Amino acid sequence: MTPSTTNRRVLPSSPFQPISQQPVEKFSVDDLLTHDRFGLGRVVGLGKDNKVYVDFGAGTQTISLPNPKVTRL
């Protein structure tokens, strides 16, 4: 017997609340941002599937969004 996962009721006092999706922040070319690992960077390109290309000075990195390590300046 397989468990059914459709339309399950969640009690308000349950510690296992469903995770709500955070809206994806929109970036444009030349936006400044900080990354917890790479530091200060500038958006140099936009990709498909919520990806941005960021120049951090030492090199260009591809970052998938949403990312909790990224903060817009």
Short mmCIF file of N, CA, C and O in Angstrom, two decimals:
data_model
loop_
_atom_site.label_atom_id
_atom_site.label_comp_id
_atom_site.label_asym_id
_atom_site.label_seq_id
_atom_site.Cartn_x
_atom_site.Cartn_y
_atom_site.Cartn_z
N MET A 1 0.83 -1.17 0.00
CA MET A 1 0.00 0.00 0.00
C MET A 1 0.89 1.24 0.00
O MET A 1 1.80 1.37 0.80
N THR A 2 0.63 2.17 -0.89
CA THR A 2 1.43 3.39 -0.97
C THR A 2 0.68 4.54 -0.30
O THR A 2 -0.54 4.67 -0.44
N PRO A 3 1.38 5.39 0.45
CA PRO A 3 0.71 6.50 1.11
C PRO A 3 0.30 7.57 0.11
O PRO A 3 0.98 7.83 -0.86
N SER A 4 -0.82 8.19 0.38
CA SER A 4 -1.31 9.26 -0.48
C SER A 4 -0.80 10.60 0.06
O SER A 4 -0.89 10.87 1.24
N THR A 5 -0.24 11.43 -0.83
CA THR A 5 0.31 12.72 -0.39
C THR A 5 -0.51 13.89 -0.92
O THR A 5 -0.08 15.02 -0.83
N THR A 6 -1.67 13.62 -1.44
CA THR A 6 -2.47 14.71 -2.00
C THR A 6 -3.44 15.25 -0.97
O THR A 6 -4.09 14.50 -0.25
N ASN A 7 -3.51 16.56 -0.86
CA ASN A 7 -4.47 17.26 -0.03
C ASN A 7 -4.43 16.82 1.44
O ASN A 7 -5.45 16.52 2.04
N ARG A 8 -3.26 16.80 2.00
CA ARG A 8 -3.15 16.47 3.42
C ARG A 8 -3.47 17.70 4.25
O ARG A 8 -3.06 18.81 3.93
N ARG A 9 -4.16 17.48 5.32
CA ARG A 9 -4.52 18.57 6.22
C ARG A 9 -3.34 18.82 7.16
O ARG A 9 -2.74 17.90 7.70
N VAL A 10 -2.99 20.10 7.36
CA VAL A 10 -1.92 20.48 8.27
C VAL A 10 -2.53 21.25 9.43
O VAL A 10 -3.21 22.25 9.24
N LEU A 11 -2.28 20.77 10.63
CA LEU A 11 -2.81 21.43 11.81
C LEU A 11 -2.00 22.68 12.11
O LEU A 11 -0.78 22.71 11.94
N PRO A 12 -2.64 23.77 12.57
CA PRO A 12 -1.91 25.01 12.85
C PRO A 12 -0.83 24.87 13.91
O PRO A 12 0.16 25.58 13.89
N SER A 13 -0.97 23.94 14.82
CA SER A 13 0.01 23.77 15.89
C SER A 13 1.12 22.79 15.52
O SER A 13 2.02 22.56 16.32
N SER A 14 1.08 22.25 14.32
CA SER A 14 2.07 21.27 13.90
C SER A 14 3.43 21.93 13.65
O SER A 14 3.51 22.99 13.04
N PRO A 15 4.52 21.31 14.11
CA PRO A 15 5.85 21.87 13.83
C PRO A 15 6.30 21.59 12.39
O PRO A 15 7.31 22.11 11.95
N PHE A 16 5.55 20.80 11.67
CA PHE A 16 5.90 20.43 10.30
C PHE A 16 5.03 21.20 9.30
O PHE A 16 4.26 20.63 8.54
N GLN A 17 5.18 22.51 9.29
CA GLN A 17 4.41 23.35 8.39
C GLN A 17 5.01 23.26 6.98
O GLN A 17 6.23 23.11 6.82
N PRO A 18 4.19 23.36 5.95
CA PRO A 18 4.71 23.33 4.59
C PRO A 18 5.60 24.55 4.33
O PRO A 18 5.37 25.63 4.88
N ILE A 19 6.62 24.35 3.53
CA ILE A 19 7.55 25.42 3.22
C ILE A 19 6.96 26.28 2.12
O ILE A 19 6.56 25.80 1.07
N SER A 20 6.87 27.58 2.39
CA SER A 20 6.35 28.49 1.38
C SER A 20 7.49 28.93 0.48
O SER A 20 8.61 29.14 0.93
N GLN A 21 7.22 29.05 -0.79
CA GLN A 21 8.22 29.46 -1.77
C GLN A 21 8.46 30.96 -1.66
O GLN A 21 7.53 31.75 -1.66
N GLN A 22 9.74 31.34 -1.57
CA GLN A 22 10.08 32.75 -1.56
C GLN A 22 10.08 33.27 -2.98
O GLN A 22 10.49 32.56 -3.90
N PRO A 23 9.61 34.50 -3.18
CA PRO A 23 9.64 35.04 -4.54
C PRO A 23 11.09 35.23 -5.00
O PRO A 23 11.96 35.60 -4.21
N VAL A 24 11.31 34.96 -6.27
CA VAL A 24 12.65 35.08 -6.84
C VAL A 24 12.93 36.56 -7.10
O VAL A 24 12.16 37.23 -7.77
N GLU A 25 14.02 37.05 -6.54
CA GLU A 25 14.39 38.45 -6.72
C GLU A 25 14.92 38.64 -8.14
O GLU A 25 15.73 37.86 -8.62
N LYS A 26 14.46 39.69 -8.79
CA LYS A 26 14.86 39.97 -10.17
C LYS A 26 16.09 40.87 -10.17
O LYS A 26 16.10 41.90 -9.52
N PHE A 27 17.10 40.48 -10.90
CA PHE A 27 18.31 41.28 -11.07
C PHE A 27 18.39 41.74 -12.51
O PHE A 27 17.84 41.12 -13.40
N SER A 28 19.09 42.84 -12.73
CA SER A 28 19.37 43.30 -14.08
C SER A 28 20.87 43.53 -14.20
O SER A 28 21.60 43.56 -13.20
N VAL A 29 21.34 43.71 -15.41
CA VAL A 29 22.76 43.90 -15.66
C VAL A 29 23.23 45.17 -14.95
O VAL A 29 22.51 46.16 -14.90
N ASP A 30 24.40 45.13 -14.37
CA ASP A 30 25.06 46.20 -13.61
C ASP A 30 24.51 46.38 -12.20
O ASP A 30 24.88 47.35 -11.53
N ASP A 31 23.66 45.48 -11.71
CA ASP A 31 23.25 45.52 -10.31
C ASP A 31 24.41 45.06 -9.43
O ASP A 31 25.14 44.14 -9.79
N LEU A 32 24.56 45.68 -8.27
CA LEU A 32 25.57 45.28 -7.31
C LEU A 32 24.95 44.32 -6.30
O LEU A 32 23.81 44.47 -5.90
N LEU A 33 25.75 43.34 -5.89
CA LEU A 33 25.29 42.39 -4.89
C LEU A 33 26.48 41.91 -4.08
O LEU A 33 27.62 42.10 -4.48
N THR A 34 26.19 41.32 -2.93
CA THR A 34 27.23 40.68 -2.15
C THR A 34 26.89 39.21 -2.00
O THR A 34 25.73 38.82 -1.95
N HIS A 35 27.92 38.40 -1.94
CA HIS A 35 27.79 36.97 -1.75
C HIS A 35 28.62 36.61 -0.52
O HIS A 35 29.72 37.15 -0.33
N ASP A 36 28.11 35.75 0.34
CA ASP A 36 28.79 35.41 1.57
C ASP A 36 30.18 34.83 1.34
O ASP A 36 31.08 35.01 2.16
N ARG A 37 30.38 34.14 0.24
CA ARG A 37 31.67 33.50 -0.03
C ARG A 37 32.55 34.33 -0.96
O ARG A 37 33.75 34.45 -0.75
N PHE A 38 31.97 34.91 -2.02
CA PHE A 38 32.75 35.58 -3.05
C PHE A 38 32.92 37.07 -2.82
O PHE A 38 33.78 37.70 -3.42
N GLY A 39 32.09 37.69 -2.00
CA GLY A 39 32.21 39.11 -1.70
C GLY A 39 31.35 39.98 -2.62
O GLY A 39 30.29 39.57 -3.07
N LEU A 40 31.85 41.19 -2.90
CA LEU A 40 31.14 42.17 -3.70
C LEU A 40 31.26 41.83 -5.18
O LEU A 40 32.33 41.51 -5.67
N GLY A 41 30.13 41.93 -5.89
CA GLY A 41 30.13 41.61 -7.31
C GLY A 41 29.13 42.44 -8.09
O GLY A 41 28.27 43.11 -7.52
N ARG A 42 29.28 42.41 -9.43
CA ARG A 42 28.39 43.14 -10.33
C ARG A 42 27.82 42.15 -11.34
O ARG A 42 28.54 41.34 -11.92
N VAL A 43 26.51 42.21 -11.55
CA VAL A 43 25.84 41.32 -12.50
C VAL A 43 26.28 41.71 -13.92
O VAL A 43 26.16 42.85 -14.32
N VAL A 44 26.81 40.72 -14.67
CA VAL A 44 27.27 40.98 -16.03
C VAL A 44 26.39 40.29 -17.07
O VAL A 44 26.50 40.57 -18.26
N GLY A 45 25.51 39.38 -16.63
CA GLY A 45 24.63 38.70 -17.57
C GLY A 45 23.51 37.97 -16.86
O GLY A 45 23.59 37.67 -15.68
N LEU A 46 22.46 37.71 -17.62
CA LEU A 46 21.30 36.99 -17.11
C LEU A 46 21.14 35.70 -17.90
O LEU A 46 21.28 35.70 -19.12
N GLY A 47 20.84 34.62 -17.20
CA GLY A 47 20.66 33.34 -17.85
C GLY A 47 19.25 32.82 -17.69
O GLY A 47 18.39 33.45 -17.09
N LYS A 48 19.03 31.65 -18.23
CA LYS A 48 17.73 30.99 -18.10
C LYS A 48 17.61 30.36 -16.73
O LYS A 48 18.60 30.14 -16.04
N ASP A 49 16.40 30.04 -16.35
CA ASP A 49 16.11 29.33 -15.09
C ASP A 49 16.64 30.06 -13.87
O ASP A 49 17.25 29.46 -12.98
N ASN A 50 16.44 31.39 -13.81
CA ASN A 50 16.80 32.21 -12.65
C ASN A 50 18.28 32.15 -12.31
O ASN A 50 18.67 32.03 -11.15
N LYS A 51 19.14 32.20 -13.31
CA LYS A 51 20.58 32.23 -13.11
C LYS A 51 21.11 33.60 -13.50
O LYS A 51 20.63 34.22 -14.43
N VAL A 52 22.10 34.07 -12.74
CA VAL A 52 22.77 35.32 -13.06
C VAL A 52 24.27 35.06 -13.12
O VAL A 52 24.80 34.19 -12.43
N TYR A 53 24.95 35.81 -13.96
CA TYR A 53 26.40 35.74 -14.09
C TYR A 53 26.97 36.97 -13.42
O TYR A 53 26.63 38.09 -13.79
N VAL A 54 27.84 36.75 -12.44
CA VAL A 54 28.33 37.84 -11.60
C VAL A 54 29.85 37.90 -11.67
O VAL A 54 30.52 36.88 -11.52
N ASP A 55 30.39 39.10 -11.90
CA ASP A 55 31.83 39.33 -11.90
C ASP A 55 32.23 39.78 -10.50
O ASP A 55 31.78 40.82 -10.03
N PHE A 56 33.07 38.98 -9.85
CA PHE A 56 33.53 39.29 -8.51
C PHE A 56 34.95 39.84 -8.49
O PHE A 56 35.57 39.93 -7.45
N GLY A 57 35.49 40.19 -9.65
CA GLY A 57 36.84 40.72 -9.72
C GLY A 57 37.85 39.63 -10.00
O GLY A 57 38.67 39.74 -10.90
N ALA A 58 37.83 38.57 -9.24
CA ALA A 58 38.75 37.45 -9.44
C ALA A 58 38.24 36.50 -10.53
O ALA A 58 38.99 35.65 -11.00
N GLY A 59 36.98 36.63 -10.92
CA GLY A 59 36.40 35.77 -11.94
C GLY A 59 34.90 35.89 -11.96
O GLY A 59 34.29 36.53 -11.09
N THR A 60 34.31 35.29 -12.96
CA THR A 60 32.85 35.33 -13.12
C THR A 60 32.27 34.03 -12.60
O THR A 60 32.76 32.95 -12.90
N GLN A 61 31.20 34.15 -11.80
CA GLN A 61 30.51 33.00 -11.23
C GLN A 61 29.06 32.98 -11.69
O GLN A 61 28.46 34.03 -11.88
N THR A 62 28.52 31.79 -11.85
CA THR A 62 27.10 31.61 -12.15
C THR A 62 26.39 31.30 -10.84
O THR A 62 26.77 30.38 -10.12
N ILE A 63 25.36 32.08 -10.54
CA ILE A 63 24.62 31.91 -9.29
C ILE A 63 23.17 31.64 -9.61
O ILE A 63 22.55 32.36 -10.38
N SER A 64 22.62 30.58 -9.03
CA SER A 64 21.21 30.25 -9.18
C SER A 64 20.41 30.97 -8.10
O SER A 64 20.83 31.05 -6.95
N LEU A 65 19.27 31.49 -8.49
CA LEU A 65 18.40 32.21 -7.56
C LEU A 65 17.14 31.41 -7.31
O LEU A 65 16.70 30.68 -8.18
N PRO A 66 16.51 31.50 -6.16
CA PRO A 66 16.87 32.28 -4.99
C PRO A 66 18.04 31.63 -4.26
O PRO A 66 18.19 30.42 -4.25
N ASN A 67 18.88 32.47 -3.65
CA ASN A 67 20.06 32.01 -2.96
C ASN A 67 20.17 32.80 -1.65
O ASN A 67 20.28 34.02 -1.68
N PRO A 68 20.16 32.12 -0.51
CA PRO A 68 20.21 32.85 0.76
C PRO A 68 21.54 33.55 1.01
O PRO A 68 21.62 34.43 1.87
N LYS A 69 22.57 33.21 0.25
CA LYS A 69 23.89 33.84 0.43
C LYS A 69 24.03 35.14 -0.34
O LYS A 69 25.04 35.82 -0.22
N VAL A 70 23.04 35.49 -1.15
CA VAL A 70 23.12 36.68 -2.02
C VAL A 70 22.24 37.79 -1.45
O VAL A 70 21.10 37.57 -1.07
N THR A 71 22.83 39.01 -1.40
CA THR A 71 22.11 40.19 -0.94
C THR A 71 22.30 41.31 -1.96
O THR A 71 23.43 41.59 -2.33
N ARG A 72 21.20 41.92 -2.37
CA ARG A 72 21.28 43.04 -3.32
C ARG A 72 21.70 44.30 -2.56
O ARG A 72 21.28 44.54 -1.45
N LEU A 73 22.54 45.10 -3.20
CA LEU A 73 22.96 46.37 -2.60
C LEU A 73 22.23 47.51 -3.25
O LEU A 73 21.80 47.47 -4.34
#
